[in-house]
Every structure is written in C-alpha cells, then in structure tokens.
Amino acid sequence: KQEVTQIPAALSVPEGENLVLNCSFTDSAIYNLQWFRQDPGKGLTSLLLIQSSQREQTSGRLNASLDKSSGRSTLYIAASQPGDSATYLCAVTSSGDKLTFGTGTRLAVRP
Amino acid sequence: NAGVTQTPKFRILKIGQSMTLQCTQDMNHNYMYWYRQDPGMGLKLIYYSVGAGITDKGEVPNGYNVSRSTTEDFPLRLELAAPSQTSVYFCASSYGLFTDTQYFGPGTRLTVL
C-alpha cells in the first residue's frame, strides 16, 4: 500500500528566504506526483503536476523535482513571501490506484 | 466559470440524522470525487464517479452513498450520522481519471454530536 510522508509538519521562515519542502513515498511505481496548496478553511489548489517520466516542473517561483527511484520529491519556493503561508500537500497517483495524499507541511512566512 | 462549488459550508448534525452534501462543477469534467480530511491526516477517497450513472467506492465508503444523474452534480449522502463522520468533506473533479489535475471545492465542515 502506498504511503506518503511529508517532513517537517510545520515550518516558519523569514520573508525572502528560499525554502524546500520534502515529500517521500514508499512505492516507486507511480503515474505522477502533484503538489497542492491549501489555505485555512479553503479547498486545495493544484500547484504543479510531475509525470513519472519527468524530473521537474516549474511555475513562477515554484520548482518541484521528482526522483522516482528514491521515492522522493521536493518543492522549492524561491524568495518566499507572507502570501506563501499555507499548508502544502503532495499526492501521488500509483499504478492502478487512486490518489494518495501526504499529511502536509504547514508553512508560515514571517514579514 | 465557478469551478467546483459545495453546499453547505458548515453543518452540525445529531447522531442518527441524515443529510446530503451537494457538489456541482461547471467544467464539463467526467470524473468527480469525494474526499474527507480529518485533522492531522491526509485526504481519504470516499467515492468517485467516471460519468453520469457510474460510481465506485474509494478507500472509506462505509456510511455514505452517492449518485450521479448528471455530469455537473455529484451529491454525497450521509445516512445515520455518527461522530466518526465528523470531518471536512471535499468534492473534486478532473478531466482525466486520477492521473490528471484535480480541481477542488471549498469544502463542507461537518460536526456530528
């Protein structure tokens, strides 16, 4: 059974800092990996989707990488801003299976 | 284009009561999903649908029922509410099944007392 882990559970950084969020998964047979953002009391917003054949995806200040063989993905946020404060979730779609979510990293960016 | 909408936003139920959570999407997606999110836990799939008239169980279907009579609507029915069903419920839709980006509604926060 696929399991997705995100460490740390919470992170606080000063504005302007570059940061990395980590996601690991136990079964490397995945179709893709997605990173989502969740604001308090709101639904999830998809940030980046990396197909299993890809190594990374970029959108603005966000860069997500995927290393299938080691079961890891990272989300890099450049020049963090207070507006980036949210919970970040990663989720994997495994072969013949559904979307498995991690429990998220709660990010606070201090002005 | 409203995306995925859910009603109500909040609800308190007594044990044994029933209710229906509404979900509507206007993106003409064939695939729709219901998830629950418990504190400190990842989202769990309750039911999903691949098109009007076709639904299937997810990871945690017990205590819930769904129907899909139109492409736009995918209501979730709770029968005989129990405290274990206290959670935040999210509806989502996508163009492709599971392997495509999913678009989420804002959620329904349900408390069963």
PDB file of C-alpha atoms in Angstrom:
ATOM      1  CA  LYS A   1       0.000   0.000   0.000  1.00  0.00           C
ATOM      2  CA  GLN A   2       1.325   3.409  -0.973  1.00  0.00           C
ATOM      3  CA  GLU A   3       2.246   5.730   1.885  1.00  0.00           C
ATOM      4  CA  VAL A   4       3.197   9.377   1.535  1.00  0.00           C
ATOM      5  CA  THR A   5       5.155  11.247   4.193  1.00  0.00           C
ATOM      6  CA  GLN A   6       5.885  14.945   4.457  1.00  0.00           C
ATOM      7  CA  ILE A   7       8.530  16.322   6.752  1.00  0.00           C
ATOM      8  CA  PRO A   8       8.566  18.713   8.511  1.00  0.00           C
ATOM      9  CA  ALA A   9       4.944  19.019   9.610  1.00  0.00           C
ATOM     10  CA  ALA A  10       5.433  22.751  10.157  1.00  0.00           C
ATOM     11  CA  LEU A  11       7.984  25.324   9.080  1.00  0.00           C
ATOM     12  CA  SER A  12       8.443  29.016   9.869  1.00  0.00           C
ATOM     13  CA  VAL A  13      10.821  31.189   7.839  1.00  0.00           C
ATOM     14  CA  PRO A  14      11.520  34.917   7.437  1.00  0.00           C
ATOM     15  CA  GLU A  15      10.328  36.638   4.294  1.00  0.00           C
ATOM     16  CA  GLY A  16      12.734  36.414   1.368  1.00  0.00           C
ATOM     17  CA  GLU A  17      14.222  33.080   2.312  1.00  0.00           C
ATOM     18  CA  ASN A  18      14.425  30.216  -0.184  1.00  0.00           C
ATOM     19  CA  LEU A  19      12.977  27.006   1.191  1.00  0.00           C
ATOM     20  CA  VAL A  20      12.468  23.340   0.389  1.00  0.00           C
ATOM     21  CA  LEU A  21       9.544  21.132   1.319  1.00  0.00           C
ATOM     22  CA  ASN A  22      10.007  17.379   1.250  1.00  0.00           C
ATOM     23  CA  CYS A  23       7.749  14.522   0.231  1.00  0.00           C
ATOM     24  CA  SER A  24       8.573  10.816   0.240  1.00  0.00           C
ATOM     25  CA  PHE A  25       6.578   7.827  -0.966  1.00  0.00           C
ATOM     26  CA  THR A  26       7.021   4.099  -0.423  1.00  0.00           C
ATOM     27  CA  ASP A  27       6.040   2.640  -3.817  1.00  0.00           C
ATOM     28  CA  SER A  28       8.035   3.999  -6.750  1.00  0.00           C
ATOM     29  CA  ALA A  29       5.528   2.696  -9.340  1.00  0.00           C
ATOM     30  CA  ILE A  30       3.679   5.982  -9.739  1.00  0.00           C
ATOM     31  CA  TYR A  31       1.938   7.710 -12.632  1.00  0.00           C
ATOM     32  CA  ASN A  32       2.547  11.190 -11.346  1.00  0.00           C
ATOM     33  CA  LEU A  33       3.035  13.365  -8.287  1.00  0.00           C
ATOM     34  CA  GLN A  34       1.163  16.555  -7.520  1.00  0.00           C
ATOM     35  CA  TRP A  35       1.804  19.425  -5.146  1.00  0.00           C
ATOM     36  CA  PHE A  36      -1.211  21.261  -3.744  1.00  0.00           C
ATOM     37  CA  ARG A  37      -1.663  24.374  -1.649  1.00  0.00           C
ATOM     38  CA  GLN A  38      -4.401  24.580   0.993  1.00  0.00           C
ATOM     39  CA  ASP A  39      -5.327  27.850   2.677  1.00  0.00           C
ATOM     40  CA  PRO A  40      -7.193  27.744   6.025  1.00  0.00           C
ATOM     41  CA  GLY A  41     -10.868  26.958   5.507  1.00  0.00           C
ATOM     42  CA  LYS A  42     -10.394  26.548   1.781  1.00  0.00           C
ATOM     43  CA  GLY A  43     -10.094  23.752  -0.713  1.00  0.00           C
ATOM     44  CA  LEU A  44      -6.923  22.508  -2.373  1.00  0.00           C
ATOM     45  CA  THR A  45      -5.339  24.297  -5.307  1.00  0.00           C
ATOM     46  CA  SER A  46      -3.091  22.333  -7.629  1.00  0.00           C
ATOM     47  CA  LEU A  47       0.350  23.936  -7.972  1.00  0.00           C
ATOM     48  CA  LEU A  48       2.392  21.505 -10.020  1.00  0.00           C
ATOM     49  CA  LEU A  49       1.936  18.063 -11.543  1.00  0.00           C
ATOM     50  CA  ILE A  50       5.005  15.990 -12.458  1.00  0.00           C
ATOM     51  CA  GLN A  51       4.553  12.969 -14.670  1.00  0.00           C
ATOM     52  CA  SER A  52       6.547   9.859 -13.788  1.00  0.00           C
ATOM     53  CA  SER A  53       8.749  10.386 -16.856  1.00  0.00           C
ATOM     54  CA  GLN A  54       9.665  13.934 -15.822  1.00  0.00           C
ATOM     55  CA  ARG A  55      12.348  15.115 -13.421  1.00  0.00           C
ATOM     56  CA  GLU A  56      10.965  18.537 -12.580  1.00  0.00           C
ATOM     57  CA  GLN A  57       8.302  21.156 -13.213  1.00  0.00           C
ATOM     58  CA  THR A  58       8.450  24.897 -12.716  1.00  0.00           C
ATOM     59  CA  SER A  59       5.818  27.573 -12.210  1.00  0.00           C
ATOM     60  CA  GLY A  60       6.956  31.050 -11.316  1.00  0.00           C
ATOM     61  CA  ARG A  61       8.853  30.905  -8.012  1.00  0.00           C
ATOM     62  CA  LEU A  62       7.978  27.237  -7.533  1.00  0.00           C
ATOM     63  CA  ASN A  63      10.053  24.307  -8.694  1.00  0.00           C
ATOM     64  CA  ALA A  64       9.143  20.690  -7.997  1.00  0.00           C
ATOM     65  CA  SER A  65      11.527  17.805  -8.575  1.00  0.00           C
ATOM     66  CA  LEU A  66      10.882  14.087  -8.686  1.00  0.00           C
ATOM     67  CA  ASP A  67      13.252  11.197  -8.038  1.00  0.00           C
ATOM     68  CA  LYS A  68      11.160   8.090  -8.556  1.00  0.00           C
ATOM     69  CA  SER A  69      13.902   5.600  -7.778  1.00  0.00           C
ATOM     70  CA  SER A  70      14.455   7.038  -4.308  1.00  0.00           C
ATOM     71  CA  GLY A  71      10.766   7.785  -3.720  1.00  0.00           C
ATOM     72  CA  ARG A  72      11.274  11.497  -3.152  1.00  0.00           C
ATOM     73  CA  SER A  73      10.011  14.847  -4.338  1.00  0.00           C
ATOM     74  CA  THR A  74      10.899  18.350  -3.262  1.00  0.00           C
ATOM     75  CA  LEU A  75       9.059  21.629  -3.684  1.00  0.00           C
ATOM     76  CA  TYR A  76      11.415  24.593  -3.850  1.00  0.00           C
ATOM     77  CA  ILE A  77       9.974  28.040  -3.146  1.00  0.00           C
ATOM     78  CA  ALA A  78      12.224  30.960  -4.075  1.00  0.00           C
ATOM     79  CA  ALA A  79      12.158  34.323  -2.332  1.00  0.00           C
ATOM     80  CA  SER A  80       9.316  33.398  -0.008  1.00  0.00           C
ATOM     81  CA  GLN A  81       6.555  35.926   0.724  1.00  0.00           C
ATOM     82  CA  PRO A  82       3.946  36.157   3.516  1.00  0.00           C
ATOM     83  CA  GLY A  83       1.338  35.268   0.882  1.00  0.00           C
ATOM     84  CA  ASP A  84       3.005  31.861   0.525  1.00  0.00           C
ATOM     85  CA  SER A  85       1.839  30.956   4.046  1.00  0.00           C
ATOM     86  CA  ALA A  86      -0.393  27.893   3.690  1.00  0.00           C
ATOM     87  CA  THR A  87      -0.325  24.128   4.027  1.00  0.00           C
ATOM     88  CA  TYR A  88       1.396  22.318   1.170  1.00  0.00           C
ATOM     89  CA  LEU A  89       0.288  18.790   0.331  1.00  0.00           C
ATOM     90  CA  CYS A  90       1.841  16.299  -2.008  1.00  0.00           C
ATOM     91  CA  ALA A  91      -0.081  13.418  -3.535  1.00  0.00           C
ATOM     92  CA  VAL A  92       0.890  10.501  -5.764  1.00  0.00           C
ATOM     93  CA  THR A  93      -1.117   8.509  -8.258  1.00  0.00           C
ATOM     94  CA  SER A  94       0.118   4.945  -8.163  1.00  0.00           C
ATOM     95  CA  SER A  95      -0.253   2.362 -10.915  1.00  0.00           C
ATOM     96  CA  GLY A  96      -3.841   1.122 -10.898  1.00  0.00           C
ATOM     97  CA  ASP A  97      -4.582   3.045  -7.740  1.00  0.00           C
ATOM     98  CA  LYS A  98      -6.065   6.249  -6.506  1.00  0.00           C
ATOM     99  CA  LEU A  99      -4.515   9.479  -5.315  1.00  0.00           C
ATOM    100  CA  THR A 100      -2.645   9.059  -2.014  1.00  0.00           C
ATOM    101  CA  PHE A 101      -2.101  12.251  -0.041  1.00  0.00           C
ATOM    102  CA  GLY A 102       0.523  13.197   2.490  1.00  0.00           C
ATOM    103  CA  THR A 103      -0.468  14.988   5.691  1.00  0.00           C
ATOM    104  CA  GLY A 104       1.078  18.264   4.582  1.00  0.00           C
ATOM    105  CA  THR A 105       3.642  20.833   5.694  1.00  0.00           C
ATOM    106  CA  ARG A 106       2.236  23.976   7.303  1.00  0.00           C
ATOM    107  CA  LEU A 107       4.360  26.925   6.149  1.00  0.00           C
ATOM    108  CA  ALA A 108       4.447  30.325   7.836  1.00  0.00           C
ATOM    109  CA  VAL A 109       6.441  33.134   6.216  1.00  0.00           C
ATOM    110  CA  ARG A 110       7.145  35.936   8.695  1.00  0.00           C
ATOM    111  CA  PRO A 111       7.203  39.544   7.392  1.00  0.00           C
TER     112      PRO A 111
ATOM    113  CA  ASN B   1     -16.792  29.870 -14.504  1.00  0.00           C
ATOM    114  CA  ALA B   2     -17.320  28.957 -10.822  1.00  0.00           C
ATOM    115  CA  GLY B   3     -15.303  25.717 -10.897  1.00  0.00           C
ATOM    116  CA  VAL B   4     -16.401  23.307  -8.154  1.00  0.00           C
ATOM    117  CA  THR B   5     -18.993  24.527  -5.670  1.00  0.00           C
ATOM    118  CA  GLN B   6     -20.134  22.831  -2.474  1.00  0.00           C
ATOM    119  CA  THR B   7     -23.026  23.455  -0.117  1.00  0.00           C
ATOM    120  CA  PRO B   8     -23.404  23.843   2.775  1.00  0.00           C
ATOM    121  CA  LYS B   9     -20.134  25.262   4.137  1.00  0.00           C
ATOM    122  CA  PHE B  10     -20.868  24.195   7.702  1.00  0.00           C
ATOM    123  CA  ARG B  11     -23.323  21.798   9.284  1.00  0.00           C
ATOM    124  CA  ILE B  12     -23.940  20.308  12.701  1.00  0.00           C
ATOM    125  CA  LEU B  13     -25.844  17.027  12.866  1.00  0.00           C
ATOM    126  CA  LYS B  14     -27.131  14.949  15.712  1.00  0.00           C
ATOM    127  CA  ILE B  15     -26.264  11.266  15.870  1.00  0.00           C
ATOM    128  CA  GLY B  16     -28.613   9.294  13.634  1.00  0.00           C
ATOM    129  CA  GLN B  17     -29.636  12.209  11.416  1.00  0.00           C
ATOM    130  CA  SER B  18     -29.127  12.150   7.653  1.00  0.00           C
ATOM    131  CA  MET B  19     -28.059  14.808   5.196  1.00  0.00           C
ATOM    132  CA  THR B  20     -26.863  15.368   1.655  1.00  0.00           C
ATOM    133  CA  LEU B  21     -23.737  17.310   0.759  1.00  0.00           C
ATOM    134  CA  GLN B  22     -24.105  18.985  -2.609  1.00  0.00           C
ATOM    135  CA  CYS B  23     -21.356  19.309  -5.226  1.00  0.00           C
ATOM    136  CA  THR B  24     -21.564  20.928  -8.653  1.00  0.00           C
ATOM    137  CA  GLN B  25     -18.900  21.559 -11.277  1.00  0.00           C
ATOM    138  CA  ASP B  26     -19.191  23.653 -14.436  1.00  0.00           C
ATOM    139  CA  MET B  27     -16.038  22.475 -16.230  1.00  0.00           C
ATOM    140  CA  ASN B  28     -17.744  19.578 -18.045  1.00  0.00           C
ATOM    141  CA  HIS B  29     -15.460  17.084 -16.301  1.00  0.00           C
ATOM    142  CA  ASN B  30     -16.471  13.453 -16.487  1.00  0.00           C
ATOM    143  CA  TYR B  31     -14.625  12.488 -13.311  1.00  0.00           C
ATOM    144  CA  MET B  32     -15.714  13.564  -9.848  1.00  0.00           C
ATOM    145  CA  TYR B  33     -14.587  12.594  -6.363  1.00  0.00           C
ATOM    146  CA  TRP B  34     -15.495  12.899  -2.694  1.00  0.00           C
ATOM    147  CA  TYR B  35     -12.772  13.057  -0.057  1.00  0.00           C
ATOM    148  CA  ARG B  36     -12.744  13.515   3.682  1.00  0.00           C
ATOM    149  CA  GLN B  37      -9.969  15.246   5.589  1.00  0.00           C
ATOM    150  CA  ASP B  38      -9.532  14.529   9.283  1.00  0.00           C
ATOM    151  CA  PRO B  39      -7.220  16.671  11.479  1.00  0.00           C
ATOM    152  CA  GLY B  40      -3.591  15.696  11.003  1.00  0.00           C
ATOM    153  CA  MET B  41      -4.462  13.134   8.346  1.00  0.00           C
ATOM    154  CA  GLY B  42      -4.209  13.073   4.593  1.00  0.00           C
ATOM    155  CA  LEU B  43      -7.309  13.185   2.414  1.00  0.00           C
ATOM    156  CA  LYS B  44      -9.120   9.878   2.059  1.00  0.00           C
ATOM    157  CA  LEU B  45     -11.212   8.989  -1.001  1.00  0.00           C
ATOM    158  CA  ILE B  46     -14.828   8.114  -0.179  1.00  0.00           C
ATOM    159  CA  TYR B  47     -16.416   7.611  -3.615  1.00  0.00           C
ATOM    160  CA  TYR B  48     -15.705   8.599  -7.163  1.00  0.00           C
ATOM    161  CA  SER B  49     -17.600   8.724 -10.468  1.00  0.00           C
ATOM    162  CA  VAL B  50     -16.412   8.284 -14.047  1.00  0.00           C
ATOM    163  CA  GLY B  51     -19.561   9.733 -15.574  1.00  0.00           C
ATOM    164  CA  ALA B  52     -23.305  10.114 -15.195  1.00  0.00           C
ATOM    165  CA  GLY B  53     -24.785   6.922 -13.781  1.00  0.00           C
ATOM    166  CA  ILE B  54     -21.418   5.347 -12.853  1.00  0.00           C
ATOM    167  CA  THR B  55     -19.933   5.436  -9.353  1.00  0.00           C
ATOM    168  CA  ASP B  56     -17.420   3.362  -7.429  1.00  0.00           C
ATOM    169  CA  LYS B  57     -16.160   3.020  -3.884  1.00  0.00           C
ATOM    170  CA  GLY B  58     -12.979   4.599  -2.658  1.00  0.00           C
ATOM    171  CA  GLU B  59     -10.961   3.858   0.444  1.00  0.00           C
ATOM    172  CA  VAL B  60     -13.560   4.782   3.113  1.00  0.00           C
ATOM    173  CA  PRO B  61     -17.110   4.341   1.671  1.00  0.00           C
ATOM    174  CA  ASN B  62     -18.906   2.926   4.727  1.00  0.00           C
ATOM    175  CA  GLY B  63     -21.727   5.142   5.963  1.00  0.00           C
ATOM    176  CA  TYR B  64     -22.005   7.086   2.718  1.00  0.00           C
ATOM    177  CA  ASN B  65     -23.886   6.862  -0.565  1.00  0.00           C
ATOM    178  CA  VAL B  66     -23.556   8.729  -3.837  1.00  0.00           C
ATOM    179  CA  SER B  67     -25.422   9.176  -7.072  1.00  0.00           C
ATOM    180  CA  ARG B  68     -24.538  10.841 -10.364  1.00  0.00           C
ATOM    181  CA  SER B  69     -27.552  11.653 -12.510  1.00  0.00           C
ATOM    182  CA  THR B  70     -25.882  14.490 -14.445  1.00  0.00           C
ATOM    183  CA  THR B  71     -22.351  15.412 -15.481  1.00  0.00           C
ATOM    184  CA  GLU B  72     -22.457  18.508 -13.262  1.00  0.00           C
ATOM    185  CA  ASP B  73     -23.741  17.143  -9.942  1.00  0.00           C
ATOM    186  CA  PHE B  74     -22.334  14.566  -7.537  1.00  0.00           C
ATOM    187  CA  PRO B  75     -24.140  14.611  -4.165  1.00  0.00           C
ATOM    188  CA  LEU B  76     -22.888  12.686  -1.130  1.00  0.00           C
ATOM    189  CA  ARG B  77     -25.472  11.227   1.218  1.00  0.00           C
ATOM    190  CA  LEU B  78     -24.789  10.501   4.888  1.00  0.00           C
ATOM    191  CA  GLU B  79     -27.214   8.043   6.423  1.00  0.00           C
ATOM    192  CA  LEU B  80     -27.435   7.665  10.216  1.00  0.00           C
ATOM    193  CA  ALA B  81     -24.688  10.143  11.050  1.00  0.00           C
ATOM    194  CA  ALA B  82     -22.065   9.034  13.590  1.00  0.00           C
ATOM    195  CA  PRO B  83     -19.397  11.047  15.487  1.00  0.00           C
ATOM    196  CA  SER B  84     -16.739   9.273  13.391  1.00  0.00           C
ATOM    197  CA  GLN B  85     -18.084  11.151  10.366  1.00  0.00           C
ATOM    198  CA  THR B  86     -17.069  14.494  11.848  1.00  0.00           C
ATOM    199  CA  SER B  87     -14.671  15.802   9.216  1.00  0.00           C
ATOM    200  CA  VAL B  88     -14.160  18.244   6.383  1.00  0.00           C
ATOM    201  CA  TYR B  89     -15.542  16.946   3.105  1.00  0.00           C
ATOM    202  CA  PHE B  90     -14.112  17.973  -0.245  1.00  0.00           C
ATOM    203  CA  CYS B  91     -15.542  17.402  -3.683  1.00  0.00           C
ATOM    204  CA  ALA B  92     -13.222  17.455  -6.695  1.00  0.00           C
ATOM    205  CA  SER B  93     -13.387  16.968 -10.439  1.00  0.00           C
ATOM    206  CA  SER B  94     -10.909  16.304 -13.210  1.00  0.00           C
ATOM    207  CA  TYR B  95     -10.622  15.873 -16.947  1.00  0.00           C
ATOM    208  CA  GLY B  96      -8.738  12.575 -16.633  1.00  0.00           C
ATOM    209  CA  LEU B  97      -9.291   9.856 -14.025  1.00  0.00           C
ATOM    210  CA  PHE B  98      -6.821  10.239 -11.132  1.00  0.00           C
ATOM    211  CA  THR B  99      -3.859  10.935 -13.402  1.00  0.00           C
ATOM    212  CA  ASP B 100      -4.923  14.472 -14.196  1.00  0.00           C
ATOM    213  CA  THR B 101      -5.052  17.658 -12.147  1.00  0.00           C
ATOM    214  CA  GLN B 102      -7.981  17.611  -9.760  1.00  0.00           C
ATOM    215  CA  TYR B 103      -9.943  20.797  -9.015  1.00  0.00           C
ATOM    216  CA  PHE B 104     -11.314  21.044  -5.508  1.00  0.00           C
ATOM    217  CA  GLY B 105     -14.327  22.749  -3.994  1.00  0.00           C
ATOM    218  CA  PRO B 106     -14.036  24.837  -0.806  1.00  0.00           C
ATOM    219  CA  GLY B 107     -15.212  22.036   1.466  1.00  0.00           C
ATOM    220  CA  THR B 108     -18.021  21.320   3.928  1.00  0.00           C
ATOM    221  CA  ARG B 109     -17.157  21.221   7.631  1.00  0.00           C
ATOM    222  CA  LEU B 110     -19.434  18.656   9.298  1.00  0.00           C
ATOM    223  CA  THR B 111     -19.761  18.046  13.023  1.00  0.00           C
ATOM    224  CA  VAL B 112     -21.785  15.150  14.390  1.00  0.00           C
ATOM    225  CA  LEU B 113     -22.745  15.447  18.054  1.00  0.00           C
TER     226      LEU B 113
END
